[in-house]
Amino acid sequence: MFYYELLWINATIYRQKGIYMDDSMRKRLEATLVRFKEIEEELSSNEVASDVKKLTALSKERGSLEPAYLKYVEYLKLEENAKGALDIIE
């Protein structure tokens, strides 16, 4: 029972405070997510492995995107959990 009470409290706070991401921020983070995945694909290709300059550039870009990518993935999971909690209590 305690677990469901916590879900209800979290879902209520989520709904009341309007903890939703701004559309412009979501678009930017979605673009980061897509680019990060593209870089991952490129880094695994044989062409890039043989081109040191491209490998270095992609690795640096990946490193700069990784913190935002990881936080956004974490946010998406939390958002999904909060929506699930709302479904349970409603």
GROMACS .gro file of N, CA, C and O in nm:
model
  360
    1MET      N    1   0.082  -0.119   0.000
    1MET     CA    2   0.000   0.000   0.000
    1MET      C    3   0.086   0.126   0.000
    1MET      O    4   0.056   0.220  -0.068
    2PHE      N    5   0.193   0.126   0.074
    2PHE     CA    6   0.281   0.243   0.083
    2PHE      C    7   0.334   0.282  -0.055
    2PHE      O    8   0.342   0.400  -0.089
    3TYR      N    9   0.369   0.183  -0.136
    3TYR     CA   10   0.422   0.208  -0.270
    3TYR      C   11   0.321   0.287  -0.354
    3TYR      O   12   0.356   0.384  -0.420
    4TYR      N   13   0.195   0.245  -0.349
    4TYR     CA   14   0.092   0.313  -0.427
    4TYR      C   15   0.065   0.454  -0.375
    4TYR      O   16   0.033   0.544  -0.452
    5GLU      N   17   0.079   0.472  -0.245
    5GLU     CA   18   0.064   0.607  -0.189
    5GLU      C   19   0.174   0.699  -0.242
    5GLU      O   20   0.150   0.814  -0.277
    6LEU      N   21   0.296   0.647  -0.248
    6LEU     CA   22   0.407   0.726  -0.304
    6LEU      C   23   0.382   0.758  -0.451
    6LEU      O   24   0.408   0.870  -0.496
    7LEU      N   25   0.335   0.660  -0.526
    7LEU     CA   26   0.303   0.684  -0.666
    7LEU      C   27   0.198   0.793  -0.680
    7LEU      O   28   0.210   0.882  -0.764
    8TRP      N   29   0.096   0.787  -0.595
    8TRP     CA   30  -0.010   0.885  -0.600
    8TRP      C   31   0.043   1.025  -0.569
    8TRP      O   32   0.013   1.122  -0.638
    9ILE      N   33   0.127   1.034  -0.466
    9ILE     CA   34   0.184   1.164  -0.427
    9ILE      C   35   0.271   1.218  -0.540
    9ILE      O   36   0.259   1.335  -0.579
   10ASN      N   37   0.358   1.134  -0.597
   10ASN     CA   38   0.445   1.179  -0.706
   10ASN      C   39   0.364   1.221  -0.828
   10ASN      O   40   0.392   1.322  -0.891
   11ALA      N   41   0.262   1.143  -0.861
   11ALA     CA   42   0.179   1.176  -0.976
   11ALA      C   43   0.102   1.304  -0.954
   11ALA      O   44   0.087   1.385  -1.045
   12THR      N   45   0.055   1.326  -0.832
   12THR     CA   46  -0.019   1.448  -0.801
   12THR      C   47   0.072   1.570  -0.814
   12THR      O   48   0.033   1.671  -0.873
   13ILE      N   49   0.191   1.561  -0.762
   13ILE     CA   50   0.288   1.670  -0.773
   13ILE      C   51   0.320   1.696  -0.920
   13ILE      O   52   0.323   1.809  -0.966
   14TYR      N   53   0.341   1.588  -0.995
   14TYR     CA   54   0.372   1.598  -1.138
   14TYR      C   55   0.262   1.674  -1.210
   14TYR      O   56   0.287   1.763  -1.289
   15ARG      N   57   0.137   1.640  -1.180
   15ARG     CA   58   0.023   1.701  -1.247
   15ARG      C   59   0.002   1.845  -1.200
   15ARG      O   60  -0.020   1.935  -1.281
   16GLN      N   61   0.011   1.872  -1.070
   16GLN     CA   62  -0.015   2.004  -1.017
   16GLN      C   63   0.091   2.106  -1.057
   16GLN      O   64   0.060   2.220  -1.087
   17LYS      N   65   0.213   2.067  -1.052
   17LYS     CA   66   0.322   2.160  -1.081
   17LYS      C   67   0.346   2.175  -1.230
   17LYS      O   68   0.424   2.260  -1.272
   18GLY      N   69   0.283   2.091  -1.310
   18GLY     CA   70   0.301   2.100  -1.454
   18GLY      C   71   0.445   2.072  -1.494
   18GLY      O   72   0.505   2.148  -1.568
   19ILE      N   73   0.498   1.966  -1.439
   19ILE     CA   74   0.638   1.933  -1.466
   19ILE      C   75   0.646   1.867  -1.603
   19ILE      O   76   0.651   1.745  -1.616
   20TYR      N   77   0.640   1.950  -1.701
   20TYR     CA   78   0.650   1.904  -1.838
   20TYR      C   79   0.760   1.982  -1.906
   20TYR      O   80   0.783   2.098  -1.874
   21MET      N   81   0.825   1.920  -2.000
   21MET     CA   82   0.934   1.986  -2.069
   21MET      C   83   0.880   2.078  -2.178
   21MET      O   84   0.787   2.041  -2.250
   22ASP      N   85   0.939   2.192  -2.190
   22ASP     CA   86   0.907   2.288  -2.295
   22ASP      C   87   0.932   2.224  -2.432
   22ASP      O   88   1.028   2.150  -2.449
   23ASP      N   89   0.846   2.252  -2.529
   23ASP     CA   90   0.859   2.191  -2.663
   23ASP      C   91   0.991   2.223  -2.731
   23ASP      O   92   1.050   2.136  -2.796
   24SER      N   93   1.038   2.347  -2.717
   24SER     CA   94   1.163   2.383  -2.783
   24SER      C   95   1.281   2.307  -2.722
   24SER      O   96   1.371   2.262  -2.794
   25MET      N   97   1.278   2.289  -2.591
   25MET     CA   98   1.383   2.213  -2.524
   25MET      C   99   1.377   2.066  -2.566
   25MET      O  100   1.478   2.002  -2.593
   26ARG      N  101   1.255   2.012  -2.573
   26ARG     CA  102   1.239   1.873  -2.613
   26ARG      C  103   1.292   1.852  -2.756
   26ARG      O  104   1.359   1.753  -2.783
   27LYS      N  105   1.264   1.945  -2.846
   27LYS     CA  106   1.313   1.934  -2.984
   27LYS      C  107   1.465   1.935  -2.989
   27LYS      O  108   1.527   1.857  -3.062
   28ARG      N  109   1.526   2.023  -2.911
   28ARG     CA  110   1.672   2.030  -2.908
   28ARG      C  111   1.731   1.901  -2.853
   28ARG      O  112   1.831   1.848  -2.904
   29LEU      N  113   1.671   1.849  -2.747
   29LEU     CA  114   1.722   1.726  -2.688
   29LEU      C  115   1.697   1.605  -2.777
   29LEU      O  116   1.778   1.513  -2.783
   30GLU      N  117   1.586   1.605  -2.849
   30GLU     CA  118   1.559   1.497  -2.946
   30GLU      C  119   1.664   1.500  -3.057
   30GLU      O  120   1.712   1.395  -3.101
   31ALA      N  121   1.701   1.620  -3.102
   31ALA     CA  122   1.806   1.633  -3.203
   31ALA      C  123   1.939   1.581  -3.149
   31ALA      O  124   2.016   1.515  -3.220
   32THR      N  125   1.967   1.610  -3.023
   32THR     CA  126   2.089   1.559  -2.959
   32THR      C  127   2.087   1.407  -2.953
   32THR      O  128   2.187   1.342  -2.983
   33LEU      N  129   1.972   1.351  -2.919
   33LEU     CA  130   1.956   1.206  -2.912
   33LEU      C  131   1.983   1.142  -3.048
   33LEU      O  132   2.058   1.045  -3.058
   34VAL      N  133   1.924   1.199  -3.152
   34VAL     CA  134   1.942   1.147  -3.288
   34VAL      C  135   2.088   1.159  -3.330
   34VAL      O  136   2.146   1.063  -3.383
   35ARG      N  137   2.148   1.274  -3.307
   35ARG     CA  138   2.288   1.294  -3.347
   35ARG      C  139   2.381   1.199  -3.271
   35ARG      O  140   2.475   1.144  -3.328
   36PHE      N  141   2.356   1.180  -3.144
   36PHE     CA  142   2.440   1.090  -3.064
   36PHE      C  143   2.435   0.949  -3.122
   36PHE      O  144   2.538   0.882  -3.136
   37LYS      N  145   2.316   0.904  -3.158
   37LYS     CA  146   2.301   0.770  -3.217
   37LYS      C  147   2.368   0.761  -3.353
   37LYS      O  148   2.428   0.658  -3.387
   38GLU      N  149   2.360   0.869  -3.431
   38GLU     CA  150   2.429   0.871  -3.560
   38GLU      C  151   2.580   0.858  -3.542
   38GLU      O  152   2.647   0.785  -3.614
   39ILE      N  153   2.633   0.931  -3.446
   39ILE     CA  154   2.776   0.926  -3.418
   39ILE      C  155   2.817   0.786  -3.375
   39ILE      O  156   2.920   0.734  -3.419
   40GLU      N  157   2.736   0.725  -3.289
   40GLU     CA  158   2.764   0.588  -3.245
   40GLU      C  159   2.775   0.495  -3.365
   40GLU      O  160   2.864   0.411  -3.371
   41GLU      N  161   2.682   0.510  -3.459
   41GLU     CA  162   2.683   0.428  -3.580
   41GLU      C  163   2.809   0.454  -3.662
   41GLU      O  164   2.874   0.362  -3.710
   42GLU      N  165   2.839   0.582  -3.683
   42GLU     CA  166   2.956   0.619  -3.761
   42GLU      C  167   3.085   0.567  -3.698
   42GLU      O  168   3.174   0.520  -3.768
   43LEU      N  169   3.094   0.577  -3.567
   43LEU     CA  170   3.215   0.531  -3.499
   43LEU      C  171   3.236   0.380  -3.512
   43LEU      O  172   3.348   0.332  -3.503
   44SER      N  173   3.129   0.308  -3.534
   44SER     CA  174   3.142   0.163  -3.548
   44SER      C  175   3.172   0.119  -3.691
   44SER      O  176   3.194   0.000  -3.716
   45SER      N  177   3.175   0.214  -3.784
   45SER     CA  178   3.201   0.178  -3.923
   45SER      C  179   3.352   0.165  -3.949
   45SER      O  180   3.434   0.227  -3.881
   46ASN      N  181   3.386   0.085  -4.046
   46ASN     CA  182   3.526   0.064  -4.082
   46ASN      C  183   3.589   0.188  -4.144
   46ASN      O  184   3.709   0.213  -4.127
   47GLU      N  185   3.508   0.266  -4.217
   47GLU     CA  186   3.559   0.388  -4.281
   47GLU      C  187   3.616   0.485  -4.177
   47GLU      O  188   3.724   0.541  -4.196
   48VAL      N  189   3.542   0.505  -4.073
   48VAL     CA  190   3.584   0.600  -3.969
   48VAL      C  191   3.704   0.545  -3.892
   48VAL      O  192   3.795   0.619  -3.857
   49ALA      N  193   3.707   0.416  -3.870
   49ALA     CA  194   3.818   0.355  -3.796
   49ALA      C  195   3.951   0.376  -3.867
   49ALA      O  196   4.055   0.388  -3.802
   50SER      N  197   3.948   0.385  -4.000
   50SER     CA  198   4.072   0.404  -4.075
   50SER      C  199   4.106   0.552  -4.097
   50SER      O  200   4.216   0.584  -4.142
   51ASP      N  201   4.014   0.643  -4.064
   51ASP     CA  202   4.038   0.787  -4.081
   51ASP      C  203   4.054   0.850  -3.942
   51ASP      O  204   3.957   0.879  -3.873
   52VAL      N  205   4.178   0.874  -3.903
   52VAL     CA  206   4.209   0.921  -3.768
   52VAL      C  207   4.146   1.057  -3.740
   52VAL      O  208   4.092   1.080  -3.631
   53LYS      N  209   4.149   1.148  -3.838
   53LYS     CA  210   4.091   1.281  -3.817
   53LYS      C  211   3.940   1.273  -3.791
   53LYS      O  212   3.888   1.337  -3.700
   54LYS      N  213   3.873   1.194  -3.873
   54LYS     CA  214   3.729   1.181  -3.856
   54LYS      C  215   3.696   1.110  -3.724
   54LYS      O  216   3.603   1.148  -3.654
   55LEU      N  217   3.773   1.008  -3.691
   55LEU     CA  218   3.755   0.936  -3.565
   55LEU      C  219   3.769   1.030  -3.445
   55LEU      O  220   3.687   1.029  -3.354
   56THR      N  221   3.871   1.114  -3.450
   56THR     CA  222   3.895   1.210  -3.342
   56THR      C  223   3.782   1.312  -3.332
   56THR      O  224   3.733   1.340  -3.223
   57ALA      N  225   3.741   1.366  -3.446
   57ALA     CA  226   3.634   1.467  -3.447
   57ALA      C  227   3.503   1.408  -3.395
   57ALA      O  228   3.434   1.471  -3.313
   58LEU      N  229   3.469   1.287  -3.440
   58LEU     CA  230   3.345   1.224  -3.395
   58LEU      C  231   3.351   1.189  -3.246
   58LEU      O  232   3.252   1.203  -3.174
   59SER      N  233   3.467   1.145  -3.202
   59SER     CA  234   3.483   1.112  -3.060
   59SER      C  235   3.465   1.235  -2.972
   59SER      O  236   3.403   1.229  -2.866
   60LYS      N  237   3.521   1.348  -3.017
   60LYS     CA  238   3.506   1.473  -2.941
   60LYS      C  239   3.360   1.518  -2.939
   60LYS      O  240   3.309   1.561  -2.835
   61GLU      N  241   3.295   1.508  -3.055
   61GLU     CA  242   3.154   1.548  -3.062
   61GLU      C  243   3.068   1.458  -2.973
   61GLU      O  244   2.980   1.505  -2.900
   62ARG      N  245   3.097   1.329  -2.977
   62ARG     CA  246   3.024   1.234  -2.893
   62ARG      C  247   3.043   1.269  -2.745
   62ARG      O  248   2.949   1.268  -2.667
   63GLY      N  249   3.166   1.299  -2.708
   63GLY     CA  250   3.195   1.335  -2.570
   63GLY      C  251   3.122   1.460  -2.525
   63GLY      O  252   3.079   1.470  -2.410
   64SER      N  253   3.106   1.556  -2.615
   64SER     CA  254   3.036   1.679  -2.578
   64SER      C  255   2.885   1.658  -2.569
   64SER      O  256   2.817   1.727  -2.492
   65LEU      N  257   2.832   1.563  -2.645
   65LEU     CA  258   2.688   1.536  -2.643
   65LEU      C  259   2.646   1.438  -2.534
   65LEU      O  260   2.531   1.437  -2.491
   66GLU      N  261   2.740   1.356  -2.488
   66GLU     CA  262   2.707   1.247  -2.397
   66GLU      C  263   2.637   1.290  -2.268
   66GLU      O  264   2.536   1.229  -2.230
   67PRO      N  265   2.682   1.394  -2.198
   67PRO     CA  266   2.612   1.431  -2.074
   67PRO      C  267   2.465   1.467  -2.097
   67PRO      O  268   2.377   1.420  -2.023
   68ALA      N  269   2.437   1.545  -2.200
   68ALA     CA  270   2.298   1.583  -2.230
   68ALA      C  271   2.218   1.460  -2.274
   68ALA      O  272   2.102   1.443  -2.234
   69TYR      N  273   2.280   1.375  -2.354
   69TYR     CA  274   2.215   1.252  -2.399
   69TYR      C  275   2.174   1.165  -2.280
   69TYR      O  276   2.060   1.120  -2.270
   70LEU      N  277   2.267   1.141  -2.189
   70LEU     CA  278   2.240   1.055  -2.073
   70LEU      C  279   2.131   1.113  -1.984
   70LEU      O  280   2.043   1.041  -1.936
   71LYS      N  281   2.136   1.244  -1.961
   71LYS     CA  282   2.034   1.309  -1.877
   71LYS      C  283   1.896   1.305  -1.944
   71LYS      O  284   1.795   1.285  -1.878
   72TYR      N  285   1.894   1.322  -2.076
   72TYR     CA  286   1.765   1.318  -2.146
   72TYR      C  287   1.706   1.178  -2.144
   72TYR      O  288   1.586   1.161  -2.122
   73VAL      N  289   1.788   1.077  -2.162
   73VAL     CA  290   1.740   0.939  -2.155
   73VAL      C  291   1.685   0.911  -2.015
   73VAL      O  292   1.579   0.850  -2.000
   74GLU      N  293   1.755   0.959  -1.914
   74GLU     CA  294   1.708   0.943  -1.776
   74GLU      C  295   1.575   1.016  -1.756
   74GLU      O  296   1.482   0.964  -1.694
   75TYR      N  297   1.564   1.137  -1.809
   75TYR     CA  298   1.441   1.215  -1.799
   75TYR      C  299   1.325   1.141  -1.866
   75TYR      O  300   1.215   1.136  -1.811
   76LEU      N  301   1.350   1.085  -1.984
   76LEU     CA  302   1.244   1.013  -2.055
   76LEU      C  303   1.192   0.894  -1.973
   76LEU      O  304   1.072   0.868  -1.970
   77LYS      N  305   1.282   0.826  -1.906
   77LYS     CA  306   1.242   0.714  -1.821
   77LYS      C  307   1.157   0.764  -1.704
   77LYS      O  308   1.055   0.705  -1.670
   78LEU      N  309   1.201   0.873  -1.642
   78LEU     CA  310   1.125   0.931  -1.529
   78LEU      C  311   0.988   0.980  -1.575
   78LEU      O  312   0.888   0.961  -1.505
   79GLU      N  313   0.984   1.042  -1.690
   79GLU     CA  314   0.858   1.090  -1.744
   79GLU      C  315   0.762   0.973  -1.770
   79GLU      O  316   0.644   0.981  -1.738
   80GLU      N  317   0.816   0.867  -1.824
   80GLU     CA  318   0.734   0.747  -1.850
   80GLU      C  319   0.681   0.689  -1.719
   80GLU      O  320   0.564   0.651  -1.710
   81ASN      N  321   0.766   0.685  -1.617
   81ASN     CA  322   0.723   0.634  -1.486
   81ASN      C  323   0.615   0.722  -1.425
   81ASN      O  324   0.520   0.672  -1.364
   82ALA      N  325   0.631   0.853  -1.438
   82ALA     CA  326   0.531   0.945  -1.383
   82ALA      C  327   0.397   0.930  -1.454
   82ALA      O  328   0.292   0.929  -1.390
   83LYS      N  329   0.401   0.914  -1.586
   83LYS     CA  330   0.277   0.894  -1.661
   83LYS      C  331   0.213   0.761  -1.621
   83LYS      O  332   0.091   0.752  -1.610
   84GLY      N  333   0.294   0.660  -1.600
   84GLY     CA  334   0.242   0.532  -1.555
   84GLY      C  335   0.176   0.543  -1.419
   84GLY      O  336   0.073   0.482  -1.393
   85ALA      N  337   0.237   0.622  -1.331
   85ALA     CA  338   0.181   0.643  -1.197
   85ALA      C  339   0.046   0.714  -1.208
   85ALA      O  340  -0.048   0.681  -1.137
   86LEU      N  341   0.037   0.811  -1.298
   86LEU     CA  342  -0.090   0.880  -1.318
   86LEU      C  343  -0.197   0.784  -1.367
   86LEU      O  344  -0.313   0.790  -1.324
   87ASP      N  345  -0.159   0.694  -1.456
   87ASP     CA  346  -0.255   0.596  -1.507
   87ASP      C  347  -0.306   0.505  -1.397
   87ASP      O  348  -0.423   0.467  -1.394
   88ILE      N  349  -0.217   0.470  -1.305
   88ILE     CA  350  -0.255   0.380  -1.196
   88ILE      C  351  -0.355   0.447  -1.102
   88ILE      O  352  -0.452   0.385  -1.061
   89ILE      N  353  -0.333   0.574  -1.071
   89ILE     CA  354  -0.421   0.640  -0.973
   89ILE      C  355  -0.549   0.694  -1.034
   89ILE      O  356  -0.642   0.728  -0.961
   90GLU      N  357  -0.553   0.705  -1.164
   90GLU     CA  358  -0.675   0.761  -1.227
   90GLU      C  359  -0.768   0.654  -1.276
   90GLU      O  360  -0.749   0.543  -1.287
   0.00000   0.00000   0.00000
